[in-house]
Coordinates of C-alpha atoms in Angstrom, one line a residue:
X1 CA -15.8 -29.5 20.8
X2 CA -19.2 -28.2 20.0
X3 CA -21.8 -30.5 22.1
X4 CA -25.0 -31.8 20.3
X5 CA -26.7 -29.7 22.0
X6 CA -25.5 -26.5 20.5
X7 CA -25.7 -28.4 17.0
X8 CA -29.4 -29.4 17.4
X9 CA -30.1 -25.4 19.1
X10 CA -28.4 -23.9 15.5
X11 CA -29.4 -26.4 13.2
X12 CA -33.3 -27.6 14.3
X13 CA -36.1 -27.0 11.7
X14 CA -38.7 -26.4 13.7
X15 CA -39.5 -23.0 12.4
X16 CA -42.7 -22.5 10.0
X17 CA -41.6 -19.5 8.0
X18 CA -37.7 -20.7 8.5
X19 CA -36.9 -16.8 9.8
X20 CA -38.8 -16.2 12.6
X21 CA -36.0 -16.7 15.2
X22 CA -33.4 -13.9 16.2
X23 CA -30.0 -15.0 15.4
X24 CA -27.8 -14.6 18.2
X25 CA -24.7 -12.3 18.6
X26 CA -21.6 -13.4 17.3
X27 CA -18.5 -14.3 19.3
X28 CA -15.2 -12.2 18.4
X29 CA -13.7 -13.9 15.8
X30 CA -16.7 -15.3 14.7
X31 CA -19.1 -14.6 11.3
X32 CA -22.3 -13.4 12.1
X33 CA -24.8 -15.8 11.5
X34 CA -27.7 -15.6 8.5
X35 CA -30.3 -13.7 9.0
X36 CA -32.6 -15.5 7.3
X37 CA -32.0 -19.5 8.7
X38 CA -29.7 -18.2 12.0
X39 CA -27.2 -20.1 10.9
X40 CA -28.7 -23.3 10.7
X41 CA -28.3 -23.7 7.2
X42 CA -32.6 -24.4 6.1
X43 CA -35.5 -23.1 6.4
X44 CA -39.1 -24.1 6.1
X45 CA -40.9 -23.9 2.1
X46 CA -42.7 -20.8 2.4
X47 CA -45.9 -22.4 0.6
X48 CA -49.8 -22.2 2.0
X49 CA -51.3 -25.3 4.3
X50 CA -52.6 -28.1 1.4
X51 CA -49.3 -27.6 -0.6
X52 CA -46.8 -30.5 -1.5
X53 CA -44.0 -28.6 0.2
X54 CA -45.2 -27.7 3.1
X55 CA -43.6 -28.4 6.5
X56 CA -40.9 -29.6 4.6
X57 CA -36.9 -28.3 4.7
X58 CA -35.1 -26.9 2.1
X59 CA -31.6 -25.3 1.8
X60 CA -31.4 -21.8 3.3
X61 CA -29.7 -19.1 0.2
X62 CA -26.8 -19.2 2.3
X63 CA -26.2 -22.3 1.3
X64 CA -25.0 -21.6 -2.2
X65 CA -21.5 -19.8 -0.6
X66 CA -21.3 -22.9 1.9
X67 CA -18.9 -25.7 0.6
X68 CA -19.8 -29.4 0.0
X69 CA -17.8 -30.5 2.5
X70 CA -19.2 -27.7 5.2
X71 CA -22.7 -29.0 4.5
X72 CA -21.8 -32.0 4.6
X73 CA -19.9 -31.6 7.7
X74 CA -22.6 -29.6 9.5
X75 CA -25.6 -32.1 8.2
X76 CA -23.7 -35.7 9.9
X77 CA -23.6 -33.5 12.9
X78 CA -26.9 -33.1 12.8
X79 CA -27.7 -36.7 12.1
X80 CA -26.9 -37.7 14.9
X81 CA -25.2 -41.1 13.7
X82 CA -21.8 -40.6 15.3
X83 CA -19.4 -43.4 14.5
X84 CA -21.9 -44.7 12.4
X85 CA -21.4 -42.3 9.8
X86 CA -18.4 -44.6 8.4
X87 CA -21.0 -46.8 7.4
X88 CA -22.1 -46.1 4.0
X89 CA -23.9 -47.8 1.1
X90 CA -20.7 -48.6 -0.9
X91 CA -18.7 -50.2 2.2
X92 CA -22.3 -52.6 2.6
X93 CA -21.9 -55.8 0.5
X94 CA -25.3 -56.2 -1.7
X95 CA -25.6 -59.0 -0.4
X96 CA -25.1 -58.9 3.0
X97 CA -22.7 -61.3 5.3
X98 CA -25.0 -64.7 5.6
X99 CA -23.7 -67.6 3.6
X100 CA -27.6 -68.6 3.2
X101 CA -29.2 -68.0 -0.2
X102 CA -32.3 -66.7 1.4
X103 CA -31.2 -64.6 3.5
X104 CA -28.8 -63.1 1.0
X105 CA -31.6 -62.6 -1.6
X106 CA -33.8 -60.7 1.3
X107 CA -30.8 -58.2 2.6
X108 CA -30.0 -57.3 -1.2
X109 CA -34.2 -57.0 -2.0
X110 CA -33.8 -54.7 1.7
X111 CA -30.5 -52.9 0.4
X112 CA -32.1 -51.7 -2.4
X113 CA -35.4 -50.6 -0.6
X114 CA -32.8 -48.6 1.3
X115 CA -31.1 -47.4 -1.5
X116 CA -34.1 -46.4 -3.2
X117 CA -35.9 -45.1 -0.2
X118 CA -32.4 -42.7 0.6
X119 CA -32.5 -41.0 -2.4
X120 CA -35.8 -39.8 -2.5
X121 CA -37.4 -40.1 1.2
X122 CA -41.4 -40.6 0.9
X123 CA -43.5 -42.3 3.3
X124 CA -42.6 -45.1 5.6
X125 CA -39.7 -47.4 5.8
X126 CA -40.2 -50.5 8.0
X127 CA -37.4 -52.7 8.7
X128 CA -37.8 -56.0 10.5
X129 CA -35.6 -59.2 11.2
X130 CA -33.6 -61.1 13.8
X131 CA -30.6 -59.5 15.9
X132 CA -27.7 -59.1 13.1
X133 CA -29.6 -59.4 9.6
X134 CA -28.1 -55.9 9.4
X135 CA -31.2 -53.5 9.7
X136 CA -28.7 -50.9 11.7
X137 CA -26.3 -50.5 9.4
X138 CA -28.5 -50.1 6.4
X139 CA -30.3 -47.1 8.4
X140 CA -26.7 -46.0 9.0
X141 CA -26.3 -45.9 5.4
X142 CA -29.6 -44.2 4.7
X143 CA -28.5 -41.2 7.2
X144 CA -25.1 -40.3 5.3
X145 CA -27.0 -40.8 2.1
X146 CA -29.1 -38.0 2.9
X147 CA -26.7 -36.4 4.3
X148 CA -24.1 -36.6 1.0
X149 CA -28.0 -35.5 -1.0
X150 CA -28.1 -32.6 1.4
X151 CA -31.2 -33.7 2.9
X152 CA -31.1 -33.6 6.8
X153 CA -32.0 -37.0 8.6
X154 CA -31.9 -37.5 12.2
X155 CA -31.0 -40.7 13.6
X156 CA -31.4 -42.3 16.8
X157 CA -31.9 -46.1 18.6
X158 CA -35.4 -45.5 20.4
X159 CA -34.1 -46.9 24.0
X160 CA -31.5 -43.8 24.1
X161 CA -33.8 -41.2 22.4
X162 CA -36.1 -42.0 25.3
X163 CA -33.3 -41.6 28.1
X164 CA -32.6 -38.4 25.8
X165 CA -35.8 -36.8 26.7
X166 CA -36.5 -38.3 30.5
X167 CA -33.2 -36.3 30.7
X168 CA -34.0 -33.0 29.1
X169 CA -36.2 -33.1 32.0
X170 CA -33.6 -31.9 34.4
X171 CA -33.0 -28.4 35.0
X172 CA -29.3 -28.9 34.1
X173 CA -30.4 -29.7 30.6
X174 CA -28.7 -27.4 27.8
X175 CA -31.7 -28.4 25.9
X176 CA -35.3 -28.0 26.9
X177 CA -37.7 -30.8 27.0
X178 CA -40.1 -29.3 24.3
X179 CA -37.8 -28.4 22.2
X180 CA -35.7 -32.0 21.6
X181 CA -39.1 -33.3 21.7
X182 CA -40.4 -30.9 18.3
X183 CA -37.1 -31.7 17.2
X184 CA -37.4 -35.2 17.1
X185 CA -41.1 -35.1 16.0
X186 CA -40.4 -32.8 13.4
X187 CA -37.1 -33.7 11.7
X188 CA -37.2 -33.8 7.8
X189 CA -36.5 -37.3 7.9
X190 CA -36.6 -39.2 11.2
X191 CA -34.7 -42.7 11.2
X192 CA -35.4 -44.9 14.8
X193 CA -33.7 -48.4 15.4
X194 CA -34.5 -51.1 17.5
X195 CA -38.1 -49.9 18.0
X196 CA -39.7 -52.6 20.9
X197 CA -36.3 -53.0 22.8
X198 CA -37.4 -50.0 25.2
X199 CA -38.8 -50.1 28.2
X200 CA -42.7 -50.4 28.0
X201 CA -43.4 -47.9 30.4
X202 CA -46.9 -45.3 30.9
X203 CA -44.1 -42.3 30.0
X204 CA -42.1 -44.4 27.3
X205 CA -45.2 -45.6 25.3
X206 CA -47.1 -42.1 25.6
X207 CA -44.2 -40.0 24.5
X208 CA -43.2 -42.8 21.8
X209 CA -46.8 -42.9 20.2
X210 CA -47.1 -38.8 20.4
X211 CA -43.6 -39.0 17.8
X212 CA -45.1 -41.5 15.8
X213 CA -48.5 -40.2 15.5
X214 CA -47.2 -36.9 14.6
X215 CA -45.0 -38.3 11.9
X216 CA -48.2 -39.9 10.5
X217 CA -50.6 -37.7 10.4
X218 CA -48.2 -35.4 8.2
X219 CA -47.0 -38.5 6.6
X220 CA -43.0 -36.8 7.0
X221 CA -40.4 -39.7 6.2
X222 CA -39.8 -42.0 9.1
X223 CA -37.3 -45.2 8.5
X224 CA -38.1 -48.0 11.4
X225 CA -36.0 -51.0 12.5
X226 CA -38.0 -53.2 14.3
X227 CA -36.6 -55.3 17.4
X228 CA -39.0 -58.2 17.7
X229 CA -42.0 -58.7 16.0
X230 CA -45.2 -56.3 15.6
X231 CA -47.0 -58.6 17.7
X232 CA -45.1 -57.5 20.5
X233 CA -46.0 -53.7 20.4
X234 CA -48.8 -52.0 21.8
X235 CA -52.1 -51.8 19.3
X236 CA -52.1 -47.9 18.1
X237 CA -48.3 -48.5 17.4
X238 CA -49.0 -51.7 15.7
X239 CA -51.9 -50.1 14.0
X240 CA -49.8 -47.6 12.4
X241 CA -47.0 -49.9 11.2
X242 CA -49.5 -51.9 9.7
X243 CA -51.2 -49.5 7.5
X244 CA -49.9 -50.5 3.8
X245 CA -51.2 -47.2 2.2
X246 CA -48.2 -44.9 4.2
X247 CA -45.9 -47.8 5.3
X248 CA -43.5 -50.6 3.2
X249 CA -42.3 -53.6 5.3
X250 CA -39.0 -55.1 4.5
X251 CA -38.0 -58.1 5.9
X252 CA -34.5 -59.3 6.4
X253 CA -35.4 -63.2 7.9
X254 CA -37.8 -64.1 10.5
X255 CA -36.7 -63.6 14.0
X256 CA -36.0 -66.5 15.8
X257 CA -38.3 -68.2 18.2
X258 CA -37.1 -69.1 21.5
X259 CA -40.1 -71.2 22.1
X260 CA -41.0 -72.4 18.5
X261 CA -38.9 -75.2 16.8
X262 CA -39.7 -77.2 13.7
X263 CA -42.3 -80.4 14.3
X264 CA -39.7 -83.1 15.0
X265 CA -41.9 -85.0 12.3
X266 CA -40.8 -83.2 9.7
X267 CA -37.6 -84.3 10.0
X268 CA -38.1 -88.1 10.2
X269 CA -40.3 -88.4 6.9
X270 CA -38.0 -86.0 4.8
X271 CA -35.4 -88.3 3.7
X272 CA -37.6 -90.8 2.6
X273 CA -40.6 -88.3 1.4
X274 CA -39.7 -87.2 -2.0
X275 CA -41.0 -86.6 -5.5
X276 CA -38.2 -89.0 -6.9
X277 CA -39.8 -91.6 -4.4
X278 CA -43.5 -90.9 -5.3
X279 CA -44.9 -94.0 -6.8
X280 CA -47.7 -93.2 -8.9
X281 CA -49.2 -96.9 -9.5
X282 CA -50.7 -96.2 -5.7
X283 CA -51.3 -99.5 -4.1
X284 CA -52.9 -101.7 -6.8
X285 CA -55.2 -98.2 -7.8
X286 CA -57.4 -98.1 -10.5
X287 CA -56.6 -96.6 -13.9
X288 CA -58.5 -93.2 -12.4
X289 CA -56.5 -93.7 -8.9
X290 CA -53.3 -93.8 -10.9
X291 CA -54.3 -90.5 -12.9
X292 CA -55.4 -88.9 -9.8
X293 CA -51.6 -89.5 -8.3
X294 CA -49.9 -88.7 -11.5
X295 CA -51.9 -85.2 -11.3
X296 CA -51.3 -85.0 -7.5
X297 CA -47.4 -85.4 -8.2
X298 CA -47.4 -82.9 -11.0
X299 CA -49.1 -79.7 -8.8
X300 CA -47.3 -80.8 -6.3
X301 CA -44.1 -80.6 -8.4
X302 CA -45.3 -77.1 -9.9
X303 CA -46.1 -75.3 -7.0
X304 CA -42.7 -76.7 -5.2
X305 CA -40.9 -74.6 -8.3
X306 CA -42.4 -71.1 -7.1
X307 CA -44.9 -71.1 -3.8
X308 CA -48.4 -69.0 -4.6
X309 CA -51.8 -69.8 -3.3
X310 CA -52.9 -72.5 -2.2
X311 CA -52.3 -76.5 -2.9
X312 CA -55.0 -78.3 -1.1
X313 CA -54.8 -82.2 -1.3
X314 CA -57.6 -84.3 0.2
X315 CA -58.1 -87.7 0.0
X316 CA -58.3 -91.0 2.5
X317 CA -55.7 -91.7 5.4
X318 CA -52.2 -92.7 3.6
X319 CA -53.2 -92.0 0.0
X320 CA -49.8 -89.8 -0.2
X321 CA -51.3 -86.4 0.5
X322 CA -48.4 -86.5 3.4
X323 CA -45.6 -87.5 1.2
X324 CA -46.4 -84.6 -1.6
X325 CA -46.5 -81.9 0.9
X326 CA -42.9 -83.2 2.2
X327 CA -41.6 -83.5 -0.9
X328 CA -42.3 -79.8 -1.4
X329 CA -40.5 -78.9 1.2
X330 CA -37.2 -81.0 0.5
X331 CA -37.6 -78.8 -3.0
X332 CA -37.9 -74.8 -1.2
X333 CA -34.8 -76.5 1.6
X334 CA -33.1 -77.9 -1.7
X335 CA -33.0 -73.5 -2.5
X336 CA -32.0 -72.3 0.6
X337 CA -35.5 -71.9 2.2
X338 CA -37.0 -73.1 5.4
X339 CA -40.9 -73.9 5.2
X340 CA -42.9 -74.1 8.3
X341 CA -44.5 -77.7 8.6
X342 CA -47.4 -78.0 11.1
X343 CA -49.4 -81.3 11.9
X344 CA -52.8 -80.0 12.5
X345 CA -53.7 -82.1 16.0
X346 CA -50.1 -80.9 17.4
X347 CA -50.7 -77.7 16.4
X348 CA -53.4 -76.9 18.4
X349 CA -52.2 -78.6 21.3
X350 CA -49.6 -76.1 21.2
X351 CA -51.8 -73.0 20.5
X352 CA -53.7 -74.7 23.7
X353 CA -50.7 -74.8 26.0
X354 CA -50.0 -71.3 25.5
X355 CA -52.8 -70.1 27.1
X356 CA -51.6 -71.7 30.6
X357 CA -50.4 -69.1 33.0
X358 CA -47.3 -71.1 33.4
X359 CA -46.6 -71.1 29.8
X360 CA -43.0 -69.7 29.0
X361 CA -43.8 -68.2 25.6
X362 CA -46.7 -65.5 24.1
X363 CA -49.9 -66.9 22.4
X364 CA -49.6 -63.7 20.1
X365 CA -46.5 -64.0 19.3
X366 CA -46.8 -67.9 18.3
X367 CA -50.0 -67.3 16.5
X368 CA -48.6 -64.3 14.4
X369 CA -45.4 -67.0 13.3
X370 CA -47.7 -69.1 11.7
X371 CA -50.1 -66.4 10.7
X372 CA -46.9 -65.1 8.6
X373 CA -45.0 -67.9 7.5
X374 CA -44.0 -67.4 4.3
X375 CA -44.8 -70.9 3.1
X376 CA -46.9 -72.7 5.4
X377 CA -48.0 -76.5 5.2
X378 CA -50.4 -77.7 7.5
X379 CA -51.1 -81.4 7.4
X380 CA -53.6 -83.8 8.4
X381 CA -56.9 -81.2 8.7
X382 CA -59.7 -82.7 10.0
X383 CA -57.8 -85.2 11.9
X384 CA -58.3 -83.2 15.0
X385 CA -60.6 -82.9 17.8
X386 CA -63.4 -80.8 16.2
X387 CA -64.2 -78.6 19.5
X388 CA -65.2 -75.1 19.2
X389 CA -62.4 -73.6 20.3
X390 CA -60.4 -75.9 17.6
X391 CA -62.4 -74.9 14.9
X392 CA -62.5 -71.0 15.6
X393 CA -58.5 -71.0 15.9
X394 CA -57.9 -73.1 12.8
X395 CA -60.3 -70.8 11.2
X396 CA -58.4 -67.3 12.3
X397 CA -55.1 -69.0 11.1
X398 CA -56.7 -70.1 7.7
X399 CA -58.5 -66.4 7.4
X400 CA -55.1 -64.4 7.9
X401 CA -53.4 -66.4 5.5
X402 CA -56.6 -66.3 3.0
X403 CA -56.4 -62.4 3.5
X404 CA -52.8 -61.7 2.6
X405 CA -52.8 -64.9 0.5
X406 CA -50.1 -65.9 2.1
X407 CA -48.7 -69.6 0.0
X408 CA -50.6 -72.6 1.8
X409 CA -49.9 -76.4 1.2
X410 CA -53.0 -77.7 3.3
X411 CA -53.6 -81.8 3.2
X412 CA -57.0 -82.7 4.3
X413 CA -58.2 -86.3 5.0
X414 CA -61.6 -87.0 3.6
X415 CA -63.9 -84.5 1.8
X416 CA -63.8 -81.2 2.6
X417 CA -67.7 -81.5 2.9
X418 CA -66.4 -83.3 6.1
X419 CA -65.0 -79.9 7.2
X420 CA -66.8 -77.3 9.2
X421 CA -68.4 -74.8 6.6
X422 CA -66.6 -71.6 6.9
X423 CA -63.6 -73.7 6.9
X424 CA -64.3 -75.5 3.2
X425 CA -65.6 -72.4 1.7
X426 CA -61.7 -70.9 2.0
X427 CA -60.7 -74.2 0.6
X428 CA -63.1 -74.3 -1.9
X429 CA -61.8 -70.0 -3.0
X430 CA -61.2 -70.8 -7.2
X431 CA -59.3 -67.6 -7.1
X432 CA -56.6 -68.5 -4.8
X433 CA -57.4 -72.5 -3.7
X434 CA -56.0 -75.2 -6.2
X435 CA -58.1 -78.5 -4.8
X436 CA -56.0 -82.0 -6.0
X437 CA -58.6 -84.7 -5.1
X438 CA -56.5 -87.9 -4.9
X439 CA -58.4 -91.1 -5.8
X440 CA -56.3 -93.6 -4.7
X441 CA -56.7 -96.2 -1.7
X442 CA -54.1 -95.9 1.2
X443 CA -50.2 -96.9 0.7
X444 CA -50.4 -98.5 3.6
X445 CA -53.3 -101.8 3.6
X446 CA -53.0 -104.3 1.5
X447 CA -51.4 -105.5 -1.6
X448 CA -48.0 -104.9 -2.9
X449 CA -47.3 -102.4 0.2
X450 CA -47.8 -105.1 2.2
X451 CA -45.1 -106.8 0.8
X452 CA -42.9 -103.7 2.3
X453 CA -41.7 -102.9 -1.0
X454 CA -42.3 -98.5 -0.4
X455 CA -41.9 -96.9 2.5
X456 CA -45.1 -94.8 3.9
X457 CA -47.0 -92.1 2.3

């Protein structure tokens, strides 16, 4: 059997005029290769520096006498993809294999990314998503898509394309160092998975960020599955992934957090925390306390239907800011989704402990989580300890999330004048910020809900 070696030495693109290299003597028996590609089947576009075309691969003349099946053949052995190459776009289901509407409706929106991105290959491809949300198998699919287009992709986990070069060091090597390195750097369409599960060595990072650098600076198609999350990778790598000009991010479901669980709050006020259960009459409110609540319940109502922007509710302790931002969250659970619910006070304790040197889990990673919910509700604001340090993390959180406007239920008790400035001036944003002042006195003093006729707001 022909070893990849001997496929990546007759089929590698790293030429610039596609005929500069000799083509070898053939065996008896054998045809003699092309002159033109050496029978690697492409060639480099013969187009000046500045052109659309150039550095890229295109089909060698000797292509046209080839069969489908030959090319096809001779570009999965390039590829690279082994056994993968069973897997293919129409074996996938659409909808991938979780039982969970939300993670169904995120592996067909990253299926068809895939699709998409396989049939014409441009730019960046980022892939990210807990162990088995399926991000191998759709870059599987994407190689024997190009493949079947007649487009040559390389494919490769980046743990064993690192082991691949440390051992094309050896002078046993069929294969030269340099020369799996340029091929690597400079294939047509490079596809890497599980990016972060290598090793994090001087040799690994250095070698790893001269590919991807490469890649990026010529902007040549490059598909990524990330294993972990980008907060986890060094900064220039981050950096890169990161840029939204050259790079789309597809995400199949938030990696799990072996340190970060739901607040156990959250779960004791749902059952009883809903918009059915939201009385509007307020304890004994006013006519303009009643109208405040009725308004309350309706944004809260609204924005539970479809998430964006911001719903900041303010008002005095028990007034039901708590209830209405639990209620919107039994509605997004009540469609498959998972919200992350903060109380502000624990939150930072959290952030706090995270810091210690004994602390089993990274401050990064914890502080990204939240950073990137995709629906976040933090409650109680302003009931914390109002320390620097307190202010100048809540701030970074409610920046990031300003930035990418990111959807935000916030409650606040009291004013948000009471809040530190820099802090109210993102609360008070008209563009993004809906502000629902609630008028009402608290649920919980006086009057009929002292008679224990509604549970607590």
């Amino acid at each position: 059997m022909e070893s990849l070696g001997d496929i990546l030495k007759r089929l590698t693109l790293k030429s610039t005029s596609g005929a500069t290299d000799a083509p070898s003597e053939p065996a008896a028996g054998e045809e003699a290769p092309c002159p033109r590609c050496g029978g690697r089947g492409w060639v480099r576009a013969e187009v000046p520096l500045g052109h659309p075309a150039f550095g890229k691969a295109q089909p060698c003349s000797c292509q046209a006498q080839a069969t489908e099946g030959e090319r096809l053949a001779r570009l999965l052995q390039y590829s690279n993809v082994g056994p993968l190459a069973r897997v293919t776009f129409e074996m996938l289901k659409p909808e991938g294999r979780s039982s969970e509407p939300d993670l169904q409706r995120r592996f067909r929106e990253a299926y068809q990314a895939a699709q998409e991105y396989a049939d014409a290959p441009q730019g960046w491809l980022l892939f990210t998503g807990p162990v088995g949300a399926g991000k191998t198998s759709l870059l599987a699919a994407m190689t024997v898509r190009c493949a079947q287009r007649g487009v040559p992709a390389f494919y490769d986990s980046v743990p064993d394309l690192l082991d691949h070069l440390r051992r094309a060091f050896a002078p046993t090597s069929e294969v030269t160092f340099d020369r799996r390195f340029d091929e690597v750097r400079g294939a047509p369409v490079l596809l890497l998975d599980d990016l972060g599960a290598h090793a994090t060595t001087p040799w690994a990072r250095e070698k790893l960020n001269q590919i991807l650098n490469h890649r990026f600076n010529l902007q040549l198609p490059t598909v990524i599955a990330l294993s972990g999350t980008l907060s986890q990778l060094e900064e220039p790598l981050r950096a890169r992934l990161e840029d939204k000009g050259l790079v789309m991010t597809v995400e199949l479901g938030r990696s799990p957090s072996t340190h970060w669980q739901q607040d156990s709050m959250i779960e004791d006020m749902a059952p009883r925390m809903t918009f059915e259960t939201f009385d509007v009459r307020g304890n004994d409110a006013d006519a303009a306390g009643q109208e405040s609540l009725r308004r309350a319940l309706n944004s809260a109502r609204v924005f539970a239907q479809e998430p964006s922007g911001w719903l900041v509710l303010t008002g005095v302790t028990g007034c039901g800011k708590t209830h209405l931002a639990v209620a919107i969250i039994n509605e997004r659970r009540r469609r498959g989704e998972e919200p992350m619910y903060r109380f502000v006070p624990r939150l930072l304790d959290y952030l706090r402990a995270a810091f210690s040197p004994q602390s089993s889990f990274s401050y990064d990673q914890l502080f990204e989580e939240i950073c990137t919910a995709p629906l976040l509700v933090l409650d109680d604001l302003g009931a914390h300890s109002s320390t620097p340090w307190a202010e100048e993390k809540l701030y970074q959180i409610l920046v990031q999330r300003h930035e990418a406007r990111r959807p935000t239920v916030i409650t606040v008790r009291g004013l948000l004048e009471d809040l530190p400035d820099a802090v109210a001036s993102r609360l008070k944003d008209v563009s993004l910020v809906e502000l629902v002042p609630i008028g009402a006195p608290d649920f919980r003093g006086g009057g009929r809900r002292a008679r224990g006729t509604r549970a607590r707001r």
